[in-house]
Coordinates of C-alpha atoms in Angstrom, one line a residue:
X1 CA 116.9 97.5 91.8
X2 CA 115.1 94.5 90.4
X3 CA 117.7 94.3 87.0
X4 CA 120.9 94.6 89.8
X5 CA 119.3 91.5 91.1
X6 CA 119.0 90.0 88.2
X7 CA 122.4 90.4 87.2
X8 CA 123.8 88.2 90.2
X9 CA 125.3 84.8 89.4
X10 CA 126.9 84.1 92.8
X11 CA 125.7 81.1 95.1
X12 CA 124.2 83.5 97.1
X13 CA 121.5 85.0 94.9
X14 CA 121.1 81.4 92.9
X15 CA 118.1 80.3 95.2
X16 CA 116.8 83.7 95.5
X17 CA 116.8 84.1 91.2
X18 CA 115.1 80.8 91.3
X19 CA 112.1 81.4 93.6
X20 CA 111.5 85.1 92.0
X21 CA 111.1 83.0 88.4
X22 CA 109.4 80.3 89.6
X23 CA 106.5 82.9 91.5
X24 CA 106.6 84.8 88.3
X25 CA 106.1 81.7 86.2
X26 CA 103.3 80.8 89.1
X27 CA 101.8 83.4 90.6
X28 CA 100.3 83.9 93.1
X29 CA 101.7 81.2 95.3
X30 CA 102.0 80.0 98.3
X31 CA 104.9 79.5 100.9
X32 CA 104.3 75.6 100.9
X33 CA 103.8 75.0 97.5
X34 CA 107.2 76.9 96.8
X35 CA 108.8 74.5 99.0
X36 CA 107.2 71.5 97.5
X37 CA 107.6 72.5 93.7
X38 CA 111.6 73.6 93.8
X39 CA 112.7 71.5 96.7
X40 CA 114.0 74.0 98.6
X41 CA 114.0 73.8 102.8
X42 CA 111.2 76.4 104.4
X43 CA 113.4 77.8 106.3
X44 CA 115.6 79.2 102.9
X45 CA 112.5 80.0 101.1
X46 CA 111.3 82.3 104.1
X47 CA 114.7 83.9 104.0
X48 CA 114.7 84.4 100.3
X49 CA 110.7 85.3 100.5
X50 CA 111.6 88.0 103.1
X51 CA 114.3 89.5 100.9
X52 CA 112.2 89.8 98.0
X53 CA 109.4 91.5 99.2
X54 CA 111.7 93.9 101.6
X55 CA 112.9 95.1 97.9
X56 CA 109.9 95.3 96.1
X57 CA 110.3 92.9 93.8
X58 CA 107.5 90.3 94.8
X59 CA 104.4 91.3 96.7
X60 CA 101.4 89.4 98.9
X61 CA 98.8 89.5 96.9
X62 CA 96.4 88.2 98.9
X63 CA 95.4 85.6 101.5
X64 CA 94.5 82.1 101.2
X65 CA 90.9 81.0 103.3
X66 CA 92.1 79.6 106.7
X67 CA 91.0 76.2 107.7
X68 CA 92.7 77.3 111.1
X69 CA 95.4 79.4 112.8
X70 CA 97.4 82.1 110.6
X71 CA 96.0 82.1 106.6
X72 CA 98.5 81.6 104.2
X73 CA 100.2 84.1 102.0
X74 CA 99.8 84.0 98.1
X75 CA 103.0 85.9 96.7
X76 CA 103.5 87.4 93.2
X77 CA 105.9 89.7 91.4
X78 CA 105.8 93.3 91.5
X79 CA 104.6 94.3 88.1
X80 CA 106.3 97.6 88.1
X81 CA 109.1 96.4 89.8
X82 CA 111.5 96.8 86.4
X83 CA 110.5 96.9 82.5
X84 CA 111.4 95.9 79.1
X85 CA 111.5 96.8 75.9
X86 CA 110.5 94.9 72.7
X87 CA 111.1 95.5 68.9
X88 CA 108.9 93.7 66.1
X89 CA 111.3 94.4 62.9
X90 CA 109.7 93.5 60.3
X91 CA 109.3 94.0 56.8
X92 CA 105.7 95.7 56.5
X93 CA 105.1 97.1 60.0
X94 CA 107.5 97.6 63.3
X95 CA 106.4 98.0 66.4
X96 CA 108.6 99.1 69.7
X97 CA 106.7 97.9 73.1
X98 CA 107.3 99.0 76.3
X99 CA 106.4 96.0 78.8
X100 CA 105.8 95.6 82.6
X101 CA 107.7 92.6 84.2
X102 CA 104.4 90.7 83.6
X103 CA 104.3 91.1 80.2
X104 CA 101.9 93.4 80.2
X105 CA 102.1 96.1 77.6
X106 CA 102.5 99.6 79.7
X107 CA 103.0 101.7 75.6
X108 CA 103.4 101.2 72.4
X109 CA 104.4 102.6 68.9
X110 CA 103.5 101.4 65.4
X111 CA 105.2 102.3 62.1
X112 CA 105.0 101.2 58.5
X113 CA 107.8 99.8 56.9
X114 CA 108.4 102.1 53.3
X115 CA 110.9 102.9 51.1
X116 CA 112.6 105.7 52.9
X117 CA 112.4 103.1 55.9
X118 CA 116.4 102.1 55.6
X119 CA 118.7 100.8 58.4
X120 CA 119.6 104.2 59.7
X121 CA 116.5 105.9 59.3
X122 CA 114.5 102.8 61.2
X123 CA 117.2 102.5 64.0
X124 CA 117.3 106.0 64.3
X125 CA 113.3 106.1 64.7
X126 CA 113.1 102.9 67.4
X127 CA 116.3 104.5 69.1
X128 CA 114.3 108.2 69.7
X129 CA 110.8 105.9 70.0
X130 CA 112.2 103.6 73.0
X131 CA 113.9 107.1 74.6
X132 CA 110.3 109.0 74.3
X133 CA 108.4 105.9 76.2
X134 CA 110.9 106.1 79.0
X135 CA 110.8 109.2 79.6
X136 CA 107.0 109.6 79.0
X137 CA 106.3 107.2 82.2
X138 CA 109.2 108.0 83.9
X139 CA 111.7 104.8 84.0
X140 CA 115.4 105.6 84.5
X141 CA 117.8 103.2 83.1
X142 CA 118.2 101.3 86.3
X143 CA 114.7 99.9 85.7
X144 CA 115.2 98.8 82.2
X145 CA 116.4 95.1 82.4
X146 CA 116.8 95.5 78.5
X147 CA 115.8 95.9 74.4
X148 CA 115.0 92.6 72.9
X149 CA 114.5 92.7 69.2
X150 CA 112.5 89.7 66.5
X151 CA 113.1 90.7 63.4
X152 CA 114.1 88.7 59.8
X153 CA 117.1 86.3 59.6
X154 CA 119.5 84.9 59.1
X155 CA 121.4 86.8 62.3
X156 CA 124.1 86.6 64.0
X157 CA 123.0 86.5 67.1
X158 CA 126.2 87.3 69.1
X159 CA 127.3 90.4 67.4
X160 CA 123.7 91.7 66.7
X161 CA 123.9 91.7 63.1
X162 CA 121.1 91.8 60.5
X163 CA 122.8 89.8 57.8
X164 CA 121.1 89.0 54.6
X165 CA 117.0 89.6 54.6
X166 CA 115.3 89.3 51.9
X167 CA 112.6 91.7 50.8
X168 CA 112.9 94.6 53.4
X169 CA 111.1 97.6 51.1
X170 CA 113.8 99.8 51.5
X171 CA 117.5 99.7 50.3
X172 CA 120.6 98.6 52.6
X173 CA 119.4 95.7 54.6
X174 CA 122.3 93.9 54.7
X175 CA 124.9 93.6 57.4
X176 CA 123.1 95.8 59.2
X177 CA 124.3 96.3 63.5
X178 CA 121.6 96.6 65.3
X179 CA 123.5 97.1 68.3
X180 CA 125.7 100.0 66.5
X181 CA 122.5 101.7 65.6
X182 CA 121.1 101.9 69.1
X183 CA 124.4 103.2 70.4
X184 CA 122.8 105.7 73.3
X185 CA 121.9 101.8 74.6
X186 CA 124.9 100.3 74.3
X187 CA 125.2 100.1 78.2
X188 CA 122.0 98.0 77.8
X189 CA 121.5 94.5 77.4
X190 CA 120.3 93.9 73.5
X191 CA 119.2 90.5 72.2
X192 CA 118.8 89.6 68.6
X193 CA 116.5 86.6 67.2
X194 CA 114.4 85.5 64.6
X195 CA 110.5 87.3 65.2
X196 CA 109.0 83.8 64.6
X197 CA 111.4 82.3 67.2
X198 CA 110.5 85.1 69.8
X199 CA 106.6 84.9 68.6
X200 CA 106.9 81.0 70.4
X201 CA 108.2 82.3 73.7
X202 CA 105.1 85.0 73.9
X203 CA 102.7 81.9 73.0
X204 CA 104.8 79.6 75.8
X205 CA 104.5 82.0 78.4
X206 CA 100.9 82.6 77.4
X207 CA 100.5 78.9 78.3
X208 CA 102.6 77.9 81.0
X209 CA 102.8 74.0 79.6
X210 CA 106.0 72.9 80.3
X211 CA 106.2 70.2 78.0
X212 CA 104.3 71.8 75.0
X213 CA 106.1 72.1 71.4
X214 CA 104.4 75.2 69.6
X215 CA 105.0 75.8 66.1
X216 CA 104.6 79.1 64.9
X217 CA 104.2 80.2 61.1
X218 CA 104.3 83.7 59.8
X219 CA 103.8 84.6 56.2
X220 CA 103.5 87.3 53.9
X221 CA 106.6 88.2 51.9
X222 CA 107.5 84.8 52.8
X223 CA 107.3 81.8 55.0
X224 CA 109.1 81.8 58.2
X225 CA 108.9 79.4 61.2
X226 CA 109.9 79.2 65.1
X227 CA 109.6 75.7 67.0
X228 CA 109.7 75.9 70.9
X229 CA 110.1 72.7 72.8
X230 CA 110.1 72.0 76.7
X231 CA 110.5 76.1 76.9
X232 CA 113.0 76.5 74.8
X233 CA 113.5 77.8 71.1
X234 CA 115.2 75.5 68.6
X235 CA 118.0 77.7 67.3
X236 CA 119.9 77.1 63.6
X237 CA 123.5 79.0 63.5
X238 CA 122.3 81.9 61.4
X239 CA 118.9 82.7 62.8
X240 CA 117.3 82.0 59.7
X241 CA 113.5 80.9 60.2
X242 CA 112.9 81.0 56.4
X243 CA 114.3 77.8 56.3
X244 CA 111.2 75.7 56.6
X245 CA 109.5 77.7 53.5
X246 CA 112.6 76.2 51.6
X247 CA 110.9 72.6 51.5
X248 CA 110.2 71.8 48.5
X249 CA 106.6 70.9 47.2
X250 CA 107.0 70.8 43.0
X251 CA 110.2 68.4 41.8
X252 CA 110.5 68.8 38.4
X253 CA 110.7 72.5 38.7
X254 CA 112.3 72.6 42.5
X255 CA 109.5 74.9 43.9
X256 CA 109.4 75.6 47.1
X257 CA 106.9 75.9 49.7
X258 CA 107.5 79.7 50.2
X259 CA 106.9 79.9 46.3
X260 CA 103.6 78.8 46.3
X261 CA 102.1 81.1 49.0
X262 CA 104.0 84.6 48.8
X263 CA 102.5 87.5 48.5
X264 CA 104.4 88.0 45.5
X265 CA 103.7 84.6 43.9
X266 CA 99.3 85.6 44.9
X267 CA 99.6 88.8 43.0
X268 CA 101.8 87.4 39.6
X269 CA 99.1 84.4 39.6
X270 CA 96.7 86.3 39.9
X271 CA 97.9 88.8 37.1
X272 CA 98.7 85.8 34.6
X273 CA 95.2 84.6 34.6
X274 CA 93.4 87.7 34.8
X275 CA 95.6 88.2 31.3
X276 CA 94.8 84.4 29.8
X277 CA 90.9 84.8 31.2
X278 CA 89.9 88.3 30.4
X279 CA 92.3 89.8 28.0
X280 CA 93.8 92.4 30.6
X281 CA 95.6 92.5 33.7
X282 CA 94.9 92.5 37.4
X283 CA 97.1 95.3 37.5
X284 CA 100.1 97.3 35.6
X285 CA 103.1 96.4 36.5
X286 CA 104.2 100.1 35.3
X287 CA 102.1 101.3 38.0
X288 CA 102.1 98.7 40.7
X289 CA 105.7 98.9 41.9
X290 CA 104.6 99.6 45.9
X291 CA 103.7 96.0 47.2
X292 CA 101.5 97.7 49.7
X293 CA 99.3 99.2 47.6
X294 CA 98.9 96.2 45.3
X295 CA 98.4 94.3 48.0
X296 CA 95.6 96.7 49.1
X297 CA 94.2 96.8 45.9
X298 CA 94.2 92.5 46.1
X299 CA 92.4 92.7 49.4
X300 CA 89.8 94.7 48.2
X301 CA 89.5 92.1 45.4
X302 CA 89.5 89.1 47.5
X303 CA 86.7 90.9 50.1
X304 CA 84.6 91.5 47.4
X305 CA 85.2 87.5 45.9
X306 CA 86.5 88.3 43.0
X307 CA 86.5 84.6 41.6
X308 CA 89.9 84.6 40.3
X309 CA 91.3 86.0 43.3
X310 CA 89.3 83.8 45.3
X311 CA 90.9 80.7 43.1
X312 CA 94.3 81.8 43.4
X313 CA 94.0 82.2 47.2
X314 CA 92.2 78.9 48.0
X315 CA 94.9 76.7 45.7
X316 CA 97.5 78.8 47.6
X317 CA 96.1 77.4 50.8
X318 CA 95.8 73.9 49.9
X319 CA 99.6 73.6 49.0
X320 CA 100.5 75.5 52.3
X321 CA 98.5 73.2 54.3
X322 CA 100.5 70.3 52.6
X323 CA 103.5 71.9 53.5
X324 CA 102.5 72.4 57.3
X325 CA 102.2 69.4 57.0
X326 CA 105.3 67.9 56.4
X327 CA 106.8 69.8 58.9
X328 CA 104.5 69.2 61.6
X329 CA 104.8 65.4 60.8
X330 CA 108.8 65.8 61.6
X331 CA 108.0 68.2 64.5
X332 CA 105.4 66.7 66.3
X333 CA 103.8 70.2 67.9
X334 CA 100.9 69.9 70.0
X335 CA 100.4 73.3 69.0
X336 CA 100.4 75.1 65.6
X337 CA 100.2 79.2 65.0
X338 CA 99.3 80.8 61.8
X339 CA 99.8 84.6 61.1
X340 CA 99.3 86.5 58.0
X341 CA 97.1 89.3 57.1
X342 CA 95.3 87.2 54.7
X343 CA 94.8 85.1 57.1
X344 CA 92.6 87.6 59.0
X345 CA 91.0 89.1 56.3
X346 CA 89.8 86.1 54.9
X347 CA 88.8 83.1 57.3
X348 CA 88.3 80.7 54.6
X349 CA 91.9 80.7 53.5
X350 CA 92.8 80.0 57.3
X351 CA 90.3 77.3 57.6
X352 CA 91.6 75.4 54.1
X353 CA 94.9 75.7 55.2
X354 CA 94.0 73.7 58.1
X355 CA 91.5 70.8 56.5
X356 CA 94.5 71.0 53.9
X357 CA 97.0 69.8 56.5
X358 CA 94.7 67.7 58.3
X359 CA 94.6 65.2 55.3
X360 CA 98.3 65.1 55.4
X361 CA 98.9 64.6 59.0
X362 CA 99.6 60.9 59.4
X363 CA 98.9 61.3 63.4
X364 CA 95.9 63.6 63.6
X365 CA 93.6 61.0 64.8
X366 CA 96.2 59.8 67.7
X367 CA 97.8 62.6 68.9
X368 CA 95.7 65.6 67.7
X369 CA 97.1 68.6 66.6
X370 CA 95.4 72.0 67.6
X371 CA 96.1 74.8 65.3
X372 CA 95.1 78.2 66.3
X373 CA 95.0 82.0 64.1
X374 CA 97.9 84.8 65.8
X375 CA 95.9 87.0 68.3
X376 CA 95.5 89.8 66.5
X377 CA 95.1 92.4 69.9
X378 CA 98.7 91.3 71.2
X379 CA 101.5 92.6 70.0
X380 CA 102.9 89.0 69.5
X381 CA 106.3 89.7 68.2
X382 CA 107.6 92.5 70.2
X383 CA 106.0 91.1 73.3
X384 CA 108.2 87.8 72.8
X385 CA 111.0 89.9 72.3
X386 CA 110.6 91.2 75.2
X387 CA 110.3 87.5 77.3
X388 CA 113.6 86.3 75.5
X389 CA 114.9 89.7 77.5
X390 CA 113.6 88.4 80.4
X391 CA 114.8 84.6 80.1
X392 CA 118.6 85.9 79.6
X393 CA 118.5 86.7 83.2
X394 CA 117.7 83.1 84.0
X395 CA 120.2 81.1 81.4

C-alpha cells in the first residue's frame, strides 16, 4: 500500500520517497530527466522506477517520439493509488473533500455553519461525512494516507487544538480537540493549520514555481492571511493568520485593518448612515441578529447599487488595498490572492482593492505584483488541506 510506503524513513526507501515526489511534482517524466534533475545514478533510478510501478504506485503514461532505437518512457503517479481527506472549517460554510493522490477531488460535502453548528455537533457531522465517502467509493483504511484540516486560529498545532476563534456562529469554540472529536480516526494521521496557510499550498502546487512567494488573503468575518515561500508556509507559534488584519491603519483611534473591512464593520456603517441620511435604518437590530441573513439582505442591496451601500463598500476597499499594501511591501509576493464573497459578487470592490494597493506599492513598477480573485470552482481550502497531508509524508 502506497501510505505503508510512505511511512518509511529508512535509507532504503529515502531515494525511492524522493523519485515518487519528484514524478508527482513532474509528471510525466522521463527516465533521463529523473536522473538529471535529482542526481541520482541510472542504474538506482531503474531500480527504484521498477519498484514503483511493480506496486502500483507510479504508472507509464505514455511514450516519448523516438528519434531512434527503444522510445522513452514518460512515468506518473497512480492517481488512485491512495487518497486523502480534507476539511475547510470555517466559520460560514465547511466543506469535507475526499481527494485522489493528484489532488483531484474524487467527492465532496458542503454544509453551512449555524447556530446549532457547535464543536460536537460539527465534528460529529465531518466524522459520519468522511466515513460515508469512504465507504461510498470503497477505500479501506489502508488507502487513506490521512485527514488534513484549515480551519481558524490560533492552534496548536501539535495537540490539534482549536484554541480561541473568534466569531464561529455557534457557542463553544474554544479549546476545542479536533483530534478528540474524530476519535473513530485516531489511528489516522490528522494535521491542523490555519485555512489561509493551507489555501497557499493548494495555490503552490497549482503552480509548480519553486521560488514563488504567494500571499493569500481571506475575508469576511475578518482578515486572515497565509504567506508561502520557496514551498513552504511561514508558520507563527499559535497558528493565528489573523494577525496581519491586526495592522493598524487609523492612530489616534488604534483601528485596525480588520476593522475597516469586516463584514460587521460593512453592515454597522452602513446602518449609521442610512440613520443620519434617511431618518431610518438599514435594518433592525431587534430583528437582524443572524449575520447570514443580514448579510443576504446587504448583498441584495449592493447588487441592486444601493448608493450608500455602494459608498460604504468602495471606501471599505480603498483602506484594504492600503493595508495589502503594507504587507506586500514587507513580504515581497510575486503573487497575491484575494477571497471573499463580496469579492465575487461584486467585481468592482475587487478591482478597487487592487488600484488601491497599487498606489501604495513602492515596487510595482520594478518587480510587478500579480494579484489574482480565489477560484471559485475549487474547493481551495480543503484541497490544501489535503496537500499539507500529503507533504507530511515528505518532511
Amino acid at each position: 500500500m502506497l501510505k505503508s510506503f510512505l511511512e518509511q524513513t529508512s535509507a532504503k526507501y529515502k531515494g525511492m520517497k524522493q523519485v515518487y515526489q519528484y514524478i508527482h511534482a513532474n509528471k510525466p517524466v522521463t527516465k533521463a530527466k529523473i536522473v538529471e534533475e535529482i542526481e541520482m545514478k541510472q542504474t538506482t533510478v531503474a531500480r527504484h522506477l521498477e519498484y514503483l510501478v511493480s506496486e502500483g504506485f507510479i504508472k507509464i503514461a505514455e511514450y516519448e517520439e523516438s528519434s531512434g532505437g527503444r522510445p522513452p518512457a514518460l512515468y506518473e503517479i497512480e492517481p488512485d493509488a491512495g487518497f486523502m481527506i480534507g476539511v475547510d472549517l470555517s466559520r460560514i460554510e465547511s466543506t469535507i473533500i475526499l481527494v485522489n493522490m493528484s489532488f483531484s477531488e474524487v467527492d465532496s460535502f458542503t454544509f453551512a455553519m449555524t447556530e446549532k453548528h457547535t464543536p460536537p455537533y460539527t465534528l460529529q457531522l465531518i466524522k459520519e461525512k468522511i466515513e460515508q465517502l469512504l465507504e461510498k467509493h470503497n477505500i479501506p483504511r489502508d488507502m487513506l494516507l490521512g485527514i488534513g484540516i484549515g480551519t481558524v486560529g490560533p492552534l496548536d498545532r501539535e495537540k490539534g487544538i482549536i484554541l480561541e476563534p473568534d466569531a464561529f456562529i455557534a457557542s463553544g469554540w474554544k479549546n476545542i480537540s479536533v483530534i478528540d472529536g474524530l476519535e473513530s480516526f485516531e489511528d489516522e494521521k490528522i494535521l491542523l493549520e490555519n485555512g489561509a496557510n493551507v489555501a497557499t499550498l493548494h495555490e503552490y502546487m497549482k503552480g509548480n514555481i519553486l521560488d514563488q512567494t504567494i500571499l493569500y488573503c481571506i475575508s469576511g468575518r475578518g482578515l486572515r492571511c497565509g504567506v508561502l515561500a520557496d514551498g513552504h508556509i511561514l508558520k507563527n507559534k499559535t497558528g493565528d493568520a489573523s494577525s496581519f488584519g491586526e495592522t493598524i491603519i487609523e492612530v489616534n483611534e488604534r483601528r485596525s485593518l480588520a476593522s475597516f473591512i469586516s463584514y460587521d464593520y460593512l453592515l454597522r456603517e452602513v446602518n449609521k448612515r442610512y440613520l443620519n441620511e434617511k431618518s431610518f435604518p438599514f435594518y433592525h437590530k431587534e430583528k437582524g441578529n443572524n449575520q447570514k441573513e443580514l448579510m443576504d439582505q446587504f448583498m441584495k442591496a449592493l447588487a441592486s447599487e444601493d448608493p450608500i451601500v455602494l459608498e460604504v463598500v468602495l471606501e471599505s476597499a480603498v483602506t484594504y488595498g492600503i493595508g495589502i499594501a503594507n504587507v506586500i511591501n514587507i513580504l515581497h509576493p510575486d503573487k497575491v490572492i484575494l477571497s471573499s464573497e463580496l469579492i465575487h459578487t461584486y467585481p468592482p470592490y475587487y478591482e478597487k482593492i487592487v488600484a488601491s494597493a497599487k498606489q501604495y506599492i513602492y515596487r510595482m513598477k520594478r518587480e510587478p505584483v500579480h494579484f489574482n480573485k480565489e477560484d471559485r470552482n475549487v474547493n481551495t481550502i480543503s484541497i490544501g488541506a489535503a496537500v499539507m497531508i500529503f507533504q507530511s509524508y515528505f518532511e
